[in-house]
Tab-separated table of C-alpha atoms and ligand atoms in Angstrom:
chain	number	residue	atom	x	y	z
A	116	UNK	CA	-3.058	35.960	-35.640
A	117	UNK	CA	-3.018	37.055	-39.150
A	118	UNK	CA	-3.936	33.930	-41.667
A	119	UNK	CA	-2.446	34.821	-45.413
A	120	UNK	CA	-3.769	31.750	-46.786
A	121	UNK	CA	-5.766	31.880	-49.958
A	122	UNK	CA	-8.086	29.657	-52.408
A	123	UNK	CA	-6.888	29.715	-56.197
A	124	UNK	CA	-7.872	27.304	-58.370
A	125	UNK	CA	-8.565	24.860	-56.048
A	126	UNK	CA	-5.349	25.385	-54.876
A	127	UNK	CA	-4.261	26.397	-50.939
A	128	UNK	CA	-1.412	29.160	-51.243
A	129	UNK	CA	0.247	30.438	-48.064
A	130	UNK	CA	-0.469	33.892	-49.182
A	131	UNK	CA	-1.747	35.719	-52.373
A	132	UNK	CA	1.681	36.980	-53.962
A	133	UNK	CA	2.007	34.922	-57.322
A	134	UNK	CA	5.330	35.530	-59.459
A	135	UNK	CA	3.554	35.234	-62.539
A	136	UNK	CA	5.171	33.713	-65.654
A	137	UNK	CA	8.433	35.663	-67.520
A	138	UNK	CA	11.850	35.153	-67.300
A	139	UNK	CA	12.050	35.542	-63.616
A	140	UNK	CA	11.048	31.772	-63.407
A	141	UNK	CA	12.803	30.356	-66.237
A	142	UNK	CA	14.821	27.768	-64.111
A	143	UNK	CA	14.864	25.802	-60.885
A	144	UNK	CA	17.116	28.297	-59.073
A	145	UNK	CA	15.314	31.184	-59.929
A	146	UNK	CA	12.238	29.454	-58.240
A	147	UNK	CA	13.972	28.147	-55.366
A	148	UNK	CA	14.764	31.764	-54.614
A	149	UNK	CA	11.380	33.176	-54.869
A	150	UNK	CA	10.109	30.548	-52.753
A	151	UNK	CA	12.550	31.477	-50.208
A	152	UNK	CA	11.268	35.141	-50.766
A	153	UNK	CA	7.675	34.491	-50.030
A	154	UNK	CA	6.023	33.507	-52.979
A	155	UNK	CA	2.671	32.392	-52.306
A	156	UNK	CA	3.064	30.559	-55.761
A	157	UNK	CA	5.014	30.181	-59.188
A	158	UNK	CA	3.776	30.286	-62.747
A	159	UNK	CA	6.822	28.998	-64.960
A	160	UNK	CA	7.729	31.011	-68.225
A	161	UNK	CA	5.696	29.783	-70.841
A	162	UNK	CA	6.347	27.258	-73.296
A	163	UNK	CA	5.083	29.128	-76.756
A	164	UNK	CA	3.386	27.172	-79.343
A	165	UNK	CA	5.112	29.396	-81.269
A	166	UNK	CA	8.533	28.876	-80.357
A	167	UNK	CA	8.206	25.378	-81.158
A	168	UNK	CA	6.772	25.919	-84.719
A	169	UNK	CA	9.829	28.711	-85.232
A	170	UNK	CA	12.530	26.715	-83.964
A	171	UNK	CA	11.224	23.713	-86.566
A	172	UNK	CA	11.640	26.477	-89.634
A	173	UNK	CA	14.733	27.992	-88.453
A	174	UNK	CA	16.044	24.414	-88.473
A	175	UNK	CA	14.842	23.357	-91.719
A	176	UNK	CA	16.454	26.993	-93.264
A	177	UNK	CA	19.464	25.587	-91.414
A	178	UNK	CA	19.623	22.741	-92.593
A	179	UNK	CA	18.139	22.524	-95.855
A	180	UNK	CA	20.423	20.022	-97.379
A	181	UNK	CA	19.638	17.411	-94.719
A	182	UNK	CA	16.287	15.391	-96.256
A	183	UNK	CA	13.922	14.921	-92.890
A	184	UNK	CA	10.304	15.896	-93.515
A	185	UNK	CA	8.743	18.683	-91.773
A	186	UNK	CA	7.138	16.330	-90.059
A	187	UNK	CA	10.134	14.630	-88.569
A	188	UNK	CA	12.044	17.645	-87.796
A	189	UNK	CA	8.704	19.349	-86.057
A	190	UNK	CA	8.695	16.000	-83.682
A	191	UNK	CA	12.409	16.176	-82.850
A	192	UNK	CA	12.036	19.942	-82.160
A	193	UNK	CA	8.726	19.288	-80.032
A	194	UNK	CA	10.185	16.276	-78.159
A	195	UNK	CA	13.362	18.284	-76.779
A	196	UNK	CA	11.463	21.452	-75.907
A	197	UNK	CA	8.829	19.370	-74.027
A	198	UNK	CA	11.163	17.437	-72.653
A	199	UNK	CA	13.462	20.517	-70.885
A	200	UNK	CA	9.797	21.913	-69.835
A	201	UNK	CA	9.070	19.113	-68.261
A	202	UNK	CA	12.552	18.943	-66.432
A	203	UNK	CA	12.027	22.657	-65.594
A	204	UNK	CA	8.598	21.501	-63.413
A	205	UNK	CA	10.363	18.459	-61.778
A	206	UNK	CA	13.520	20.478	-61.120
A	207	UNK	CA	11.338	23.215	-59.472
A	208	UNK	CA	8.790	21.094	-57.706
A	209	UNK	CA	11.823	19.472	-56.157
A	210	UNK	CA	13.276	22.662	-54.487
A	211	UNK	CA	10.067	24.417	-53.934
A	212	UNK	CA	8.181	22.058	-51.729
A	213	UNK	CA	5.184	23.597	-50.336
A	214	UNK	CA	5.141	26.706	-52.946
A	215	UNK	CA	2.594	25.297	-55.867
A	216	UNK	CA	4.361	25.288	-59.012
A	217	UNK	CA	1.899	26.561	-62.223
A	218	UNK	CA	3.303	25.255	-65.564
A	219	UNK	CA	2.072	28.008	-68.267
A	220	UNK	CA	1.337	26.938	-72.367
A	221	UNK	CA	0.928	29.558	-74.653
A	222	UNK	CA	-1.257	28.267	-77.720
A	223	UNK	CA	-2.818	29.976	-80.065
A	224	UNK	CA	-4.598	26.861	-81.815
A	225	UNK	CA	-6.435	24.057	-80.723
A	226	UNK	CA	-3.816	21.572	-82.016
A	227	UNK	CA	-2.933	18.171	-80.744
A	228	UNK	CA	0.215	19.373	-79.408
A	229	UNK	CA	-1.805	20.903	-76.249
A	230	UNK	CA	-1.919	16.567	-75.574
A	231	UNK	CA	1.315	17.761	-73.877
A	232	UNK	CA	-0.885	18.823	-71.179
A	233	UNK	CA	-0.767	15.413	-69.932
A	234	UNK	CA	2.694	15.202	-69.286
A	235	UNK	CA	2.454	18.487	-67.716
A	236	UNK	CA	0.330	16.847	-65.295
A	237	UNK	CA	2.916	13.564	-64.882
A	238	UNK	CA	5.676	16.373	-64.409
A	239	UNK	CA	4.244	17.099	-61.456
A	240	UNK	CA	2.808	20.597	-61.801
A	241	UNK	CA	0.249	21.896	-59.311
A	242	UNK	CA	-2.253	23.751	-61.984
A	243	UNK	CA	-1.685	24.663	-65.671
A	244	UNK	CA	-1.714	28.088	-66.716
A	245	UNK	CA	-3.379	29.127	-70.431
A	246	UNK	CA	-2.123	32.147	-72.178
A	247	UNK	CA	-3.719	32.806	-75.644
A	248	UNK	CA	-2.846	36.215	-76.029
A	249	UNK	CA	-3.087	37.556	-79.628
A	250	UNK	CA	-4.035	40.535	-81.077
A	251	UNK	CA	-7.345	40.018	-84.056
A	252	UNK	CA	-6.565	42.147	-87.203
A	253	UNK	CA	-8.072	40.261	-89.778
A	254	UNK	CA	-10.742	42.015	-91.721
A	255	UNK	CA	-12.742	39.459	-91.967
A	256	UNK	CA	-12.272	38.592	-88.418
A	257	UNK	CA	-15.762	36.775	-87.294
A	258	UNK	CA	-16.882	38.610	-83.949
A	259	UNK	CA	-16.710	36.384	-81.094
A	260	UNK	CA	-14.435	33.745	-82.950
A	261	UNK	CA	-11.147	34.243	-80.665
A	262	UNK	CA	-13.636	33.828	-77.682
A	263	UNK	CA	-14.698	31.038	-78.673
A	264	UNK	CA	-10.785	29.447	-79.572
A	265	UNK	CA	-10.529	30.261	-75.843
A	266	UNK	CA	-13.503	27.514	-75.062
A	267	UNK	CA	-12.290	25.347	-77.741
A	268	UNK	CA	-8.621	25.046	-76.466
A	269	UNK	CA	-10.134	24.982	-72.364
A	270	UNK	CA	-12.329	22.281	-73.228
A	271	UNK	CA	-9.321	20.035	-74.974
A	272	UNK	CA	-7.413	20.696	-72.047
A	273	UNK	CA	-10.063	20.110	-69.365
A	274	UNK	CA	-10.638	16.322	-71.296
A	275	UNK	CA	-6.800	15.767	-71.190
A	276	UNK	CA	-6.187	16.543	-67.428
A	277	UNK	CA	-7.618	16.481	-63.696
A	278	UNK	CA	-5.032	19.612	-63.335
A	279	UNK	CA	-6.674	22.434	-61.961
A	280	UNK	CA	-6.906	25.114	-65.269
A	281	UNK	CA	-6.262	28.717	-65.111
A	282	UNK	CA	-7.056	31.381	-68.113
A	283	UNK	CA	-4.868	34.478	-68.392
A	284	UNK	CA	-6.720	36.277	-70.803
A	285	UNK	CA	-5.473	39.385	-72.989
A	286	UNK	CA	-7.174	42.814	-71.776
A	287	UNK	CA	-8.868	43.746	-75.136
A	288	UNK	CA	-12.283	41.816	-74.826
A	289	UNK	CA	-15.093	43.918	-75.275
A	290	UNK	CA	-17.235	41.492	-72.358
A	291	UNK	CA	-14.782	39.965	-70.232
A	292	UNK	CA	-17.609	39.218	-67.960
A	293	UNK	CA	-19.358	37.000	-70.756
A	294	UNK	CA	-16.546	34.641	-71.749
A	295	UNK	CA	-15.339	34.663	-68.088
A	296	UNK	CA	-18.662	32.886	-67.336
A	297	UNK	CA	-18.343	31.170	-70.619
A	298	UNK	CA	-15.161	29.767	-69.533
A	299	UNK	CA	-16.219	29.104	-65.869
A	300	UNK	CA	-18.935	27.059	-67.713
A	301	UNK	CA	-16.135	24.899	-69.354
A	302	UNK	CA	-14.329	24.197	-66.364
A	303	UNK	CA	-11.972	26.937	-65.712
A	304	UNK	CA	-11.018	26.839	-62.356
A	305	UNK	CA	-9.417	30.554	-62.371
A	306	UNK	CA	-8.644	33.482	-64.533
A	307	UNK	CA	-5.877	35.887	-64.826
A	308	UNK	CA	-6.685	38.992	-65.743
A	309	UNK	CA	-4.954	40.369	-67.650
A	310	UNK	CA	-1.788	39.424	-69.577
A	311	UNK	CA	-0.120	42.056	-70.811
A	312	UNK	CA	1.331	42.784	-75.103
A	313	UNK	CA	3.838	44.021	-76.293
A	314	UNK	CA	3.808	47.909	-76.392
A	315	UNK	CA	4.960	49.226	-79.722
A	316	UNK	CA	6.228	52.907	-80.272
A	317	UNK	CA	7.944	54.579	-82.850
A	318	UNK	CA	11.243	56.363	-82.416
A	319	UNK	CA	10.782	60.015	-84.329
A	320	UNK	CA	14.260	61.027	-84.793
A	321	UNK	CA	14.997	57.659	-86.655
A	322	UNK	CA	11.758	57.351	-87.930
A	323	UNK	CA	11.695	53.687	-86.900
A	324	UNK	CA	9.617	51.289	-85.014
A	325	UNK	CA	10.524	50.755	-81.567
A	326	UNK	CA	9.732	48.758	-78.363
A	327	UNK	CA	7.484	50.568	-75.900
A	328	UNK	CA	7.647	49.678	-72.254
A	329	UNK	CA	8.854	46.126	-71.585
A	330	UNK	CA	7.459	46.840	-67.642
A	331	UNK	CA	4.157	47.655	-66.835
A	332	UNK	CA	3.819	50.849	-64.522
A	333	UNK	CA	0.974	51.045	-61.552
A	334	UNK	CA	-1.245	52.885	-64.268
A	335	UNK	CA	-2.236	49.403	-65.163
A	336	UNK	CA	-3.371	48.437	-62.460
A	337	UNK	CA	-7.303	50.073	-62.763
A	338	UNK	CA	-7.978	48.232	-65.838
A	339	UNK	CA	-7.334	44.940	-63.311
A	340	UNK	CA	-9.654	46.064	-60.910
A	341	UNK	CA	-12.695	47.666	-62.819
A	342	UNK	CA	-12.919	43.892	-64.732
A	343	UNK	CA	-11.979	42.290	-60.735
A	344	UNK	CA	-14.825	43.941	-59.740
A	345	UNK	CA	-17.337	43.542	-62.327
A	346	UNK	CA	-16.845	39.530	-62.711
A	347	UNK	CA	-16.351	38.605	-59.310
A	348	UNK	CA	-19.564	40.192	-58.296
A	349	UNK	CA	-21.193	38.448	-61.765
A	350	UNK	CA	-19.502	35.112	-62.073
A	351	UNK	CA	-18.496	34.185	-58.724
A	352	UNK	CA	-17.528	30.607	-58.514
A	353	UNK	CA	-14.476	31.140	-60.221
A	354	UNK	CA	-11.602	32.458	-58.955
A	355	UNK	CA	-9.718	35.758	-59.869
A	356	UNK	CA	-6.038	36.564	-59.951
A	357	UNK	CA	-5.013	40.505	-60.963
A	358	UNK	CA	-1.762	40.616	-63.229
A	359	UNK	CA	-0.685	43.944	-64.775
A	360	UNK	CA	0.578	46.864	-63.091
A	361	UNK	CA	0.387	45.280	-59.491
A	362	UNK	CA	3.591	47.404	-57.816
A	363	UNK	CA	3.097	49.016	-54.306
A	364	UNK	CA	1.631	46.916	-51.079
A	365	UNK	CA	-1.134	49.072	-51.274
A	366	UNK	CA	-1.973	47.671	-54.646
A	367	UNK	CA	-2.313	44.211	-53.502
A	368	UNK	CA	-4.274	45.049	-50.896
A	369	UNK	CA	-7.037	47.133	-53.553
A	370	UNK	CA	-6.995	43.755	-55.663
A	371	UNK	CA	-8.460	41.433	-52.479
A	372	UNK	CA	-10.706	44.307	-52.062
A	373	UNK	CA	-11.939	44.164	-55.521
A	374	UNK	CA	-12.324	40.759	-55.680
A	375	UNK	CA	-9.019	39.141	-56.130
A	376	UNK	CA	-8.217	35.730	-54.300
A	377	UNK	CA	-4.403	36.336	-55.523
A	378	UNK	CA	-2.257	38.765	-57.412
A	379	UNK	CA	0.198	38.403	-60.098
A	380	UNK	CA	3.459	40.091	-60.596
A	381	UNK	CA	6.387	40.516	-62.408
A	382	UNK	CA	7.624	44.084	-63.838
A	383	UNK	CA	7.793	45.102	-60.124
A	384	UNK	CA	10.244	42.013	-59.061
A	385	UNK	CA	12.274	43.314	-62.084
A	386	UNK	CA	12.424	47.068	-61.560
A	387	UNK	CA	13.484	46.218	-57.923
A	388	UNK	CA	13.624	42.463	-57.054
A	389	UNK	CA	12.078	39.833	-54.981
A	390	UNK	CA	12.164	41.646	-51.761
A	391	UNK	CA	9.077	43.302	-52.434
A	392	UNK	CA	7.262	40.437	-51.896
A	393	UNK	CA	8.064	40.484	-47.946
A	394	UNK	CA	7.235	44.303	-48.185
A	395	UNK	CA	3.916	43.505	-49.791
A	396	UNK	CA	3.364	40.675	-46.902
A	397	UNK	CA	4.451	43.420	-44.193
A	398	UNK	CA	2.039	45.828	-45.299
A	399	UNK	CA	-0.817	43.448	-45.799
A	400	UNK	CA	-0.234	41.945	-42.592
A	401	UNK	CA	-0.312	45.078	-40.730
A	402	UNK	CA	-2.999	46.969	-42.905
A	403	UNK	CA	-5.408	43.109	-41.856
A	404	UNK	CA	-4.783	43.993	-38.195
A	405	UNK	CA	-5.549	47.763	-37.924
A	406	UNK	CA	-8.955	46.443	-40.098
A	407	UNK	CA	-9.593	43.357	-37.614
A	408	UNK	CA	-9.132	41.407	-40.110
A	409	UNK	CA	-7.758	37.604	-39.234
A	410	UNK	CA	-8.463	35.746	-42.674
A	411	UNK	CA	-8.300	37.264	-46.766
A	412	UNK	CA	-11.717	35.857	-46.696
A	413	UNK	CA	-13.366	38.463	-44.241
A	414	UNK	CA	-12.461	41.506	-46.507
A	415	UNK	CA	-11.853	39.788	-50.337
A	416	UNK	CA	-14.360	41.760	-52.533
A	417	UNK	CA	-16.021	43.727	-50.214
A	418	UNK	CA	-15.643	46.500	-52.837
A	419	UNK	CA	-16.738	44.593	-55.957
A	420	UNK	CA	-19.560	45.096	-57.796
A	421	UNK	CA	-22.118	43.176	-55.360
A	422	UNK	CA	-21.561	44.709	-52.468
A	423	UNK	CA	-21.023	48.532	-53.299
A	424	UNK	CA	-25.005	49.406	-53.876
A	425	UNK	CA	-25.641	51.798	-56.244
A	426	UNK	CA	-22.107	53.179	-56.641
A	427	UNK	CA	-21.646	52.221	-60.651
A	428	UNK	CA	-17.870	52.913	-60.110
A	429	UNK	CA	-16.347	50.313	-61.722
A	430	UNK	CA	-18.666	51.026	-64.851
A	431	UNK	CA	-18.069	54.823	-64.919
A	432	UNK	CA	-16.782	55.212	-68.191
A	433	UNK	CA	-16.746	59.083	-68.741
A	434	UNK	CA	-15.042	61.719	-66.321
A	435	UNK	CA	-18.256	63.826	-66.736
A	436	UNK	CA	-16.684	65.994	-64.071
A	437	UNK	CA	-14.027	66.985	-65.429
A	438	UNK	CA	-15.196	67.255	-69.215
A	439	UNK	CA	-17.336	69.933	-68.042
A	440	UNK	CA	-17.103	73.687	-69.344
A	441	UNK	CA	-15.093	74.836	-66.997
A	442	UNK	CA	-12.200	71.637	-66.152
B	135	FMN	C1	10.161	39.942	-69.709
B	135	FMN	C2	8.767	39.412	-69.602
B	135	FMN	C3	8.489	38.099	-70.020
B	135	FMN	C4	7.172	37.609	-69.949
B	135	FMN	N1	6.920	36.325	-70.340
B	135	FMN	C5	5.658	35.831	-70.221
B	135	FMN	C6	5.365	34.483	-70.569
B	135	FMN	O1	6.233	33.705	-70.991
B	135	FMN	N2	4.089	34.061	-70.434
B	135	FMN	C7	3.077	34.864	-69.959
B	135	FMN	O2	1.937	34.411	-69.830
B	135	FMN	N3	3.330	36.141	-69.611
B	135	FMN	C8	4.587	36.640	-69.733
B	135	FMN	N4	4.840	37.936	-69.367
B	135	FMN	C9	3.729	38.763	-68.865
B	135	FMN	C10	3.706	38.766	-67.331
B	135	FMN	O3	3.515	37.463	-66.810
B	135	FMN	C11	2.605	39.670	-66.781
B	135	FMN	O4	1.343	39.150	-67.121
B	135	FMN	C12	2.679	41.100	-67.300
B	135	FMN	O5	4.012	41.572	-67.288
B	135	FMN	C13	1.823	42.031	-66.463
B	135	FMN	O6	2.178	41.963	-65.095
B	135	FMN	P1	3.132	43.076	-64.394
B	135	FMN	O7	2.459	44.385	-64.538
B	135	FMN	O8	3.258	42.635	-62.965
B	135	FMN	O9	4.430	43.047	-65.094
B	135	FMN	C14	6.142	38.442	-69.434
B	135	FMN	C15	6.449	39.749	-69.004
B	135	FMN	C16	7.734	40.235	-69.094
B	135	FMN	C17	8.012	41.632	-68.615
């Protein structure tokens, strides 16, 4: 008998495939049918910190003959976009029974607003979700400052609620490994890594700016599992989820190995849809039993960092190989 179940975050999923946050689970319905797919667990679109401060502008531009403070208009603004987030979580708790539902907050400050957390937890969500992605381009950026925002805002959260808390961190840190353990220090229960930006390009014929790839492509995925493999080995009370580039069966399968207790996708249910979550199930299912596996446990980082003596792959930085004289 093949057991799927997995630990995240304190959390028991049926099996490892997270739908991780984006459009695909911006509504009740959507959920119910990834549920119904196989999702091990949901991680709702994220309400932006940003969005909230935008909408509040556009609406004072709007409106600028109407007299309400900033202040006012910022509260009315934040009240209505909490208040369909938090219908969002009760509407998809209600059809999603035994599929955990992750309520995601982007911030980007340690403002009071993340108090909201609270309600999350009322709402009825099974684990919050952080994503503080942002790129640092000021010159006088202080090294180590955004790592440190990252403590700052997990800390606020962990005094506000018992929710289990979950960091999805950007994939530009020079030591994930250090705030990882940082965070795990702080009370992180799990981190996602990684999120994934925007990709810019520019469009030569026009000579304009363009969008690069919305959807991540399986080249991703090795940045996922060098860092999977490092941390997990380092800083192994907490738990990992890979996000970014996970797209074949195969790849989910190189995650657990690394060190993954869950994976995270999304440009993959979009290029094709959520049927590749039963073909990811399939295959793990079948690649357990030729292995003798029963349980994720038996085989989940057997190729991380730890247990892969003196094999520095996941540290290999140079293809020495093939840089040689004659490659
Ligand atoms: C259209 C779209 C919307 C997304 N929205 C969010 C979001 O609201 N919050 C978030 O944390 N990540 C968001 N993401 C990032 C994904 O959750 C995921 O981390 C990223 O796409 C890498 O995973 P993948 O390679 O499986 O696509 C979005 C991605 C896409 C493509």
């Amino acid at each position: 008998m093949t057991d799927f179940k997995t630990n995240f975050a304190g959390l028991t999923l049926r099996n490892p495939i997270i739908v991780s946050s984006s459009g695909l689970t911006n509504s009740a319905d959507k959920n119910k049918k990834l549920a119904e797919a196989g999702a091990g667990a949901i991680v709702l679109k994220s309400l932006f910190e940003e969005q909230i401060l935008i909408e509040t502008d556009q609406m004072l531009t709007d409106a600028a003959s109407y007299m309400e403070g900033t202040d006012y208009l910022q509260e009315y603004v934040r009240h209505h976009k909490l208040n369909e987030y938090l219908e969002l979580i009760k509407s998809s708790k209600a059809v999603c029974q035994d599929v955990p539902i992750i309520a995601s907050i982007n911030c980007y400050s340690d403002s009071e607003w993340i108090d909201f957390a609270k309600q999350i937890e009322e709402a009825g969500a099974d684990a919050i979700e952080v994503n503080i992605l942002a790129l640092q381009t000021d010159i006088n950026y202080v090294y180590g400052s955004f790592e440190q925002r990252h403590v700052d805002i997990l800390k606020h959260i962990k005094k506000t609620v018992k929710l289990p808390v979950i960091m999805k961190l950007g994939n530009s840190f020079t030591n994930p490994v250090a705030l990882i353990n940082q965070l795990y220090a702080n009370g992180a229960d799990a981190v996602v890594l990684f999120n994934r930006f925007y990709q810019p390009d520019i469009d030569i014929i026009k000579m304009k700016h363009a969008a690069g790839p919305i959807l991540s492509s399986s080249n991703e995925l090795p940045n996922s599992l060098r860092w999977i493999g490092i941390a997990s080995a380092v800083v192994d009370k907490i738990d990992y989820a890979a996000s970014g580039g996970v797209q074949s069966p195969q790849d989910v399968v190189k995650t657990l190995l690394a060190g993954a207790s869950a994976v995270q996708v999304c440009s993959i249910i979009y290029k094709k849809s959520d049927t590749e979550i039963r073909k990811m199930l399939t295959f793990l299912g079948t690649w357990m039993q030729d292995n003798g596996f029963e349980r994720i446990n038996q085989f989940k980082g057997r190729l991380n960092h730890k247990n892969v003596k003196n094999a520095n792959y996941f540290e290999r930085t140079q293809f020495l190989k093939y840089f040689s004289a004659n490659k």
